[in-house]
Amino acid sequence: MIEEFLHQGVLYAIIVRHDFQKPGVHFFTPGDFSQQLGSMSHPTGHRIDPHVHREVVRNVRRTQEVLLIRRGRLRVDFYDEQRVNIGCRTLDAGDVMLLVQGGHGFEVLEACDMIEIKQGPYLGDEDKVRFNPEAGTTGSGS
């Protein structure tokens, strides 16, 4: 199952649930996203031609992150650009999520192991702005 988290027509996240199954190659992201997320499922004996990726200069204006939940449960809180809470989703073991834009925070609901993938180079605290969600207005999610 694939879920797009939208708020007022804006895509904030793509969630690929652990039970997603589709043969072949399937990408969930449009080609212009700076982070590409896809699934590949092939039968025994299928071959993928050897290849290298060319050096290409890309302009990345927004960090997009992928989270892979290996174990446990995680609640994801979504925020718009004005830091207003716009909803939440729960991720379970095996779920994968691409955070496209906006803000986000997390609460571990069950002891959680996850893998995070994002563009680099990572600039540490220069790469993000932390905020207090209690200080802003809370909105409803869709």
PDB file of C-alpha atoms in Angstrom:
ATOM      1  CA  MET A   1       0.000   0.000   0.000  1.00  0.00           C
ATOM      2  CA  ILE A   2       1.196   3.513  -0.846  1.00  0.00           C
ATOM      3  CA  GLU A   3      -0.039   6.563   1.050  1.00  0.00           C
ATOM      4  CA  GLU A   4       0.594  10.168   0.113  1.00  0.00           C
ATOM      5  CA  PHE A   5       0.298  12.593   3.030  1.00  0.00           C
ATOM      6  CA  LEU A   6      -1.247  15.723   1.527  1.00  0.00           C
ATOM      7  CA  HIS A   7      -2.357  18.966   3.135  1.00  0.00           C
ATOM      8  CA  GLN A   8      -4.218  21.555   1.066  1.00  0.00           C
ATOM      9  CA  GLY A   9      -3.036  19.808  -2.088  1.00  0.00           C
ATOM     10  CA  VAL A  10       0.655  19.900  -1.068  1.00  0.00           C
ATOM     11  CA  LEU A  11       2.596  16.634  -0.789  1.00  0.00           C
ATOM     12  CA  TYR A  12       4.476  16.320   2.525  1.00  0.00           C
ATOM     13  CA  ALA A  13       5.338  12.618   2.567  1.00  0.00           C
ATOM     14  CA  ILE A  14       5.089   9.349   0.690  1.00  0.00           C
ATOM     15  CA  ILE A  15       4.637   6.265   2.861  1.00  0.00           C
ATOM     16  CA  VAL A  16       5.291   2.796   1.473  1.00  0.00           C
ATOM     17  CA  ARG A  17       3.691   0.300   3.850  1.00  0.00           C
ATOM     18  CA  HIS A  18       5.416  -2.974   4.657  1.00  0.00           C
ATOM     19  CA  ASP A  19       2.790  -4.963   2.720  1.00  0.00           C
ATOM     20  CA  PHE A  20       3.450  -3.199  -0.615  1.00  0.00           C
ATOM     21  CA  GLN A  21       4.150  -5.769  -3.327  1.00  0.00           C
ATOM     22  CA  LYS A  22       4.359  -5.121  -7.055  1.00  0.00           C
ATOM     23  CA  PRO A  23       6.490  -6.988  -9.593  1.00  0.00           C
ATOM     24  CA  GLY A  24       9.084  -5.100 -11.614  1.00  0.00           C
ATOM     25  CA  VAL A  25      10.396  -1.592 -11.048  1.00  0.00           C
ATOM     26  CA  HIS A  26       8.084   1.026  -9.573  1.00  0.00           C
ATOM     27  CA  PHE A  27       9.091   4.554  -8.540  1.00  0.00           C
ATOM     28  CA  PHE A  28       6.887   6.480  -6.125  1.00  0.00           C
ATOM     29  CA  THR A  29       8.498   9.866  -6.774  1.00  0.00           C
ATOM     30  CA  PRO A  30       8.360  12.151  -9.801  1.00  0.00           C
ATOM     31  CA  GLY A  31      11.607  12.516 -11.731  1.00  0.00           C
ATOM     32  CA  ASP A  32      12.245  16.051 -10.496  1.00  0.00           C
ATOM     33  CA  PHE A  33      12.480  15.119  -6.786  1.00  0.00           C
ATOM     34  CA  SER A  34      16.011  15.408  -5.407  1.00  0.00           C
ATOM     35  CA  GLN A  35      15.529  12.101  -3.584  1.00  0.00           C
ATOM     36  CA  GLN A  36      14.174   9.186  -5.594  1.00  0.00           C
ATOM     37  CA  LEU A  37      12.248   6.366  -3.916  1.00  0.00           C
ATOM     38  CA  GLY A  38      11.374   3.179  -5.719  1.00  0.00           C
ATOM     39  CA  SER A  39      10.775  -0.535  -5.337  1.00  0.00           C
ATOM     40  CA  MET A  40      12.210  -3.422  -7.320  1.00  0.00           C
ATOM     41  CA  SER A  41      10.848  -6.948  -7.266  1.00  0.00           C
ATOM     42  CA  HIS A  42      12.283  -9.516  -9.675  1.00  0.00           C
ATOM     43  CA  PRO A  43      12.127 -13.306  -9.967  1.00  0.00           C
ATOM     44  CA  THR A  44      15.107 -15.604  -9.453  1.00  0.00           C
ATOM     45  CA  GLY A  45      17.511 -15.370 -12.386  1.00  0.00           C
ATOM     46  CA  HIS A  46      16.531 -11.842 -13.412  1.00  0.00           C
ATOM     47  CA  ARG A  47      19.597  -9.797 -14.348  1.00  0.00           C
ATOM     48  CA  ILE A  48      20.196  -6.076 -14.147  1.00  0.00           C
ATOM     49  CA  ASP A  49      22.864  -4.918 -16.577  1.00  0.00           C
ATOM     50  CA  PRO A  50      26.070  -3.698 -14.906  1.00  0.00           C
ATOM     51  CA  HIS A  51      26.282   0.093 -14.991  1.00  0.00           C
ATOM     52  CA  VAL A  52      27.918   3.154 -13.486  1.00  0.00           C
ATOM     53  CA  HIS A  53      26.325   6.487 -12.752  1.00  0.00           C
ATOM     54  CA  ARG A  54      27.738   9.549 -14.455  1.00  0.00           C
ATOM     55  CA  GLU A  55      28.925  12.503 -12.447  1.00  0.00           C
ATOM     56  CA  VAL A  56      26.116  15.047 -12.654  1.00  0.00           C
ATOM     57  CA  VAL A  57      25.900  18.411 -10.931  1.00  0.00           C
ATOM     58  CA  ARG A  58      22.518  18.786  -9.258  1.00  0.00           C
ATOM     59  CA  ASN A  59      20.909  21.718  -7.517  1.00  0.00           C
ATOM     60  CA  VAL A  60      19.320  20.500  -4.270  1.00  0.00           C
ATOM     61  CA  ARG A  61      17.223  23.203  -2.607  1.00  0.00           C
ATOM     62  CA  ARG A  62      15.498  21.136   0.075  1.00  0.00           C
ATOM     63  CA  THR A  63      16.676  18.134   2.068  1.00  0.00           C
ATOM     64  CA  GLN A  64      14.393  15.152   1.601  1.00  0.00           C
ATOM     65  CA  GLU A  65      14.755  12.210   3.996  1.00  0.00           C
ATOM     66  CA  VAL A  66      13.868   8.550   3.758  1.00  0.00           C
ATOM     67  CA  LEU A  67      13.143   6.582   6.931  1.00  0.00           C
ATOM     68  CA  LEU A  68      13.076   2.782   6.959  1.00  0.00           C
ATOM     69  CA  ILE A  69      11.498   1.382  10.128  1.00  0.00           C
ATOM     70  CA  ARG A  70      13.320  -1.852  10.920  1.00  0.00           C
ATOM     71  CA  ARG A  71      11.643  -2.560  14.264  1.00  0.00           C
ATOM     72  CA  GLY A  72       9.024  -0.938  16.467  1.00  0.00           C
ATOM     73  CA  ARG A  73       6.460   1.815  15.903  1.00  0.00           C
ATOM     74  CA  LEU A  74       6.967   5.519  15.287  1.00  0.00           C
ATOM     75  CA  ARG A  75       4.494   8.413  15.214  1.00  0.00           C
ATOM     76  CA  VAL A  76       5.367  11.123  12.712  1.00  0.00           C
ATOM     77  CA  ASP A  77       3.963  14.611  13.292  1.00  0.00           C
ATOM     78  CA  PHE A  78       3.790  16.813  10.184  1.00  0.00           C
ATOM     79  CA  TYR A  79       4.082  20.614  10.134  1.00  0.00           C
ATOM     80  CA  ASP A  80       3.588  23.099   7.322  1.00  0.00           C
ATOM     81  CA  GLU A  81       6.075  25.852   6.478  1.00  0.00           C
ATOM     82  CA  GLN A  82       4.517  28.093   9.163  1.00  0.00           C
ATOM     83  CA  ARG A  83       5.233  25.329  11.736  1.00  0.00           C
ATOM     84  CA  VAL A  84       1.529  24.532  12.156  1.00  0.00           C
ATOM     85  CA  ASN A  85       0.742  20.889  12.973  1.00  0.00           C
ATOM     86  CA  ILE A  86      -1.166  19.419  10.028  1.00  0.00           C
ATOM     87  CA  GLY A  87      -1.499  15.810  11.150  1.00  0.00           C
ATOM     88  CA  CYS A  88       0.299  12.622  12.009  1.00  0.00           C
ATOM     89  CA  ARG A  89       0.798   9.064  10.827  1.00  0.00           C
ATOM     90  CA  THR A  90       2.087   5.918  12.530  1.00  0.00           C
ATOM     91  CA  LEU A  91       4.804   3.826  10.922  1.00  0.00           C
ATOM     92  CA  ASP A  92       5.321   0.137  11.705  1.00  0.00           C
ATOM     93  CA  ALA A  93       8.245  -2.218  11.169  1.00  0.00           C
ATOM     94  CA  GLY A  94       8.934  -2.561   7.452  1.00  0.00           C
ATOM     95  CA  ASP A  95       7.336   0.768   6.488  1.00  0.00           C
ATOM     96  CA  VAL A  96       9.354   3.301   4.478  1.00  0.00           C
ATOM     97  CA  MET A  97       8.623   7.028   4.308  1.00  0.00           C
ATOM     98  CA  LEU A  98       9.996   9.831   2.147  1.00  0.00           C
ATOM     99  CA  LEU A  99       9.681  13.219   3.855  1.00  0.00           C
ATOM    100  CA  VAL A 100       9.198  15.606   0.942  1.00  0.00           C
ATOM    101  CA  GLN A 101       8.838  19.021   2.579  1.00  0.00           C
ATOM    102  CA  GLY A 102       7.569  20.879   5.623  1.00  0.00           C
ATOM    103  CA  GLY A 103       8.505  20.118   9.199  1.00  0.00           C
ATOM    104  CA  HIS A 104       8.335  16.893  11.122  1.00  0.00           C
ATOM    105  CA  GLY A 105       8.803  15.498  14.600  1.00  0.00           C
ATOM    106  CA  PHE A 106       8.724  11.980  15.962  1.00  0.00           C
ATOM    107  CA  GLU A 107       7.558  10.046  18.995  1.00  0.00           C
ATOM    108  CA  VAL A 108       8.694   6.464  19.529  1.00  0.00           C
ATOM    109  CA  LEU A 109       5.587   4.409  20.363  1.00  0.00           C
ATOM    110  CA  GLU A 110       7.441   1.072  20.635  1.00  0.00           C
ATOM    111  CA  ALA A 111      11.228   0.681  20.879  1.00  0.00           C
ATOM    112  CA  CYS A 112      12.343   1.561  17.385  1.00  0.00           C
ATOM    113  CA  ASP A 113      15.281   0.875  15.085  1.00  0.00           C
ATOM    114  CA  MET A 114      15.303   2.841  11.852  1.00  0.00           C
ATOM    115  CA  ILE A 115      17.583   3.785   9.005  1.00  0.00           C
ATOM    116  CA  GLU A 116      17.660   7.361   7.698  1.00  0.00           C
ATOM    117  CA  ILE A 117      18.809   8.252   4.193  1.00  0.00           C
ATOM    118  CA  LYS A 118      19.180  11.845   2.982  1.00  0.00           C
ATOM    119  CA  GLN A 119      21.250  13.998   0.677  1.00  0.00           C
ATOM    120  CA  GLY A 120      24.681  15.161   1.693  1.00  0.00           C
ATOM    121  CA  PRO A 121      26.869  16.719   2.526  1.00  0.00           C
ATOM    122  CA  TYR A 122      25.079  17.172   5.850  1.00  0.00           C
ATOM    123  CA  LEU A 123      25.623  20.558   7.499  1.00  0.00           C
ATOM    124  CA  GLY A 124      24.557  19.603  11.030  1.00  0.00           C
ATOM    125  CA  ASP A 125      22.623  22.333  12.843  1.00  0.00           C
ATOM    126  CA  GLU A 126      23.080  24.648   9.829  1.00  0.00           C
ATOM    127  CA  ASP A 127      20.898  22.231   7.869  1.00  0.00           C
ATOM    128  CA  LYS A 128      17.760  22.529  10.018  1.00  0.00           C
ATOM    129  CA  VAL A 129      15.715  24.885  12.170  1.00  0.00           C
ATOM    130  CA  ARG A 130      14.355  23.410  15.392  1.00  0.00           C
ATOM    131  CA  PHE A 131      11.098  24.794  16.792  1.00  0.00           C
ATOM    132  CA  ASN A 132       8.730  24.320  19.704  1.00  0.00           C
ATOM    133  CA  PRO A 133       5.449  22.922  18.358  1.00  0.00           C
ATOM    134  CA  GLU A 134       3.649  24.083  21.513  1.00  0.00           C
ATOM    135  CA  ALA A 135       4.362  27.709  20.564  1.00  0.00           C
ATOM    136  CA  GLY A 136       2.552  27.517  17.232  1.00  0.00           C
ATOM    137  CA  THR A 137      -1.025  26.999  16.153  1.00  0.00           C
ATOM    138  CA  THR A 138      -2.208  23.423  15.806  1.00  0.00           C
ATOM    139  CA  GLY A 139      -4.088  22.539  12.635  1.00  0.00           C
ATOM    140  CA  SER A 140      -5.969  19.438  11.580  1.00  0.00           C
ATOM    141  CA  GLY A 141      -4.484  16.765   9.334  1.00  0.00           C
ATOM    142  CA  SER A 142      -5.934  15.298   6.190  1.00  0.00           C
TER     143      SER A 142
END
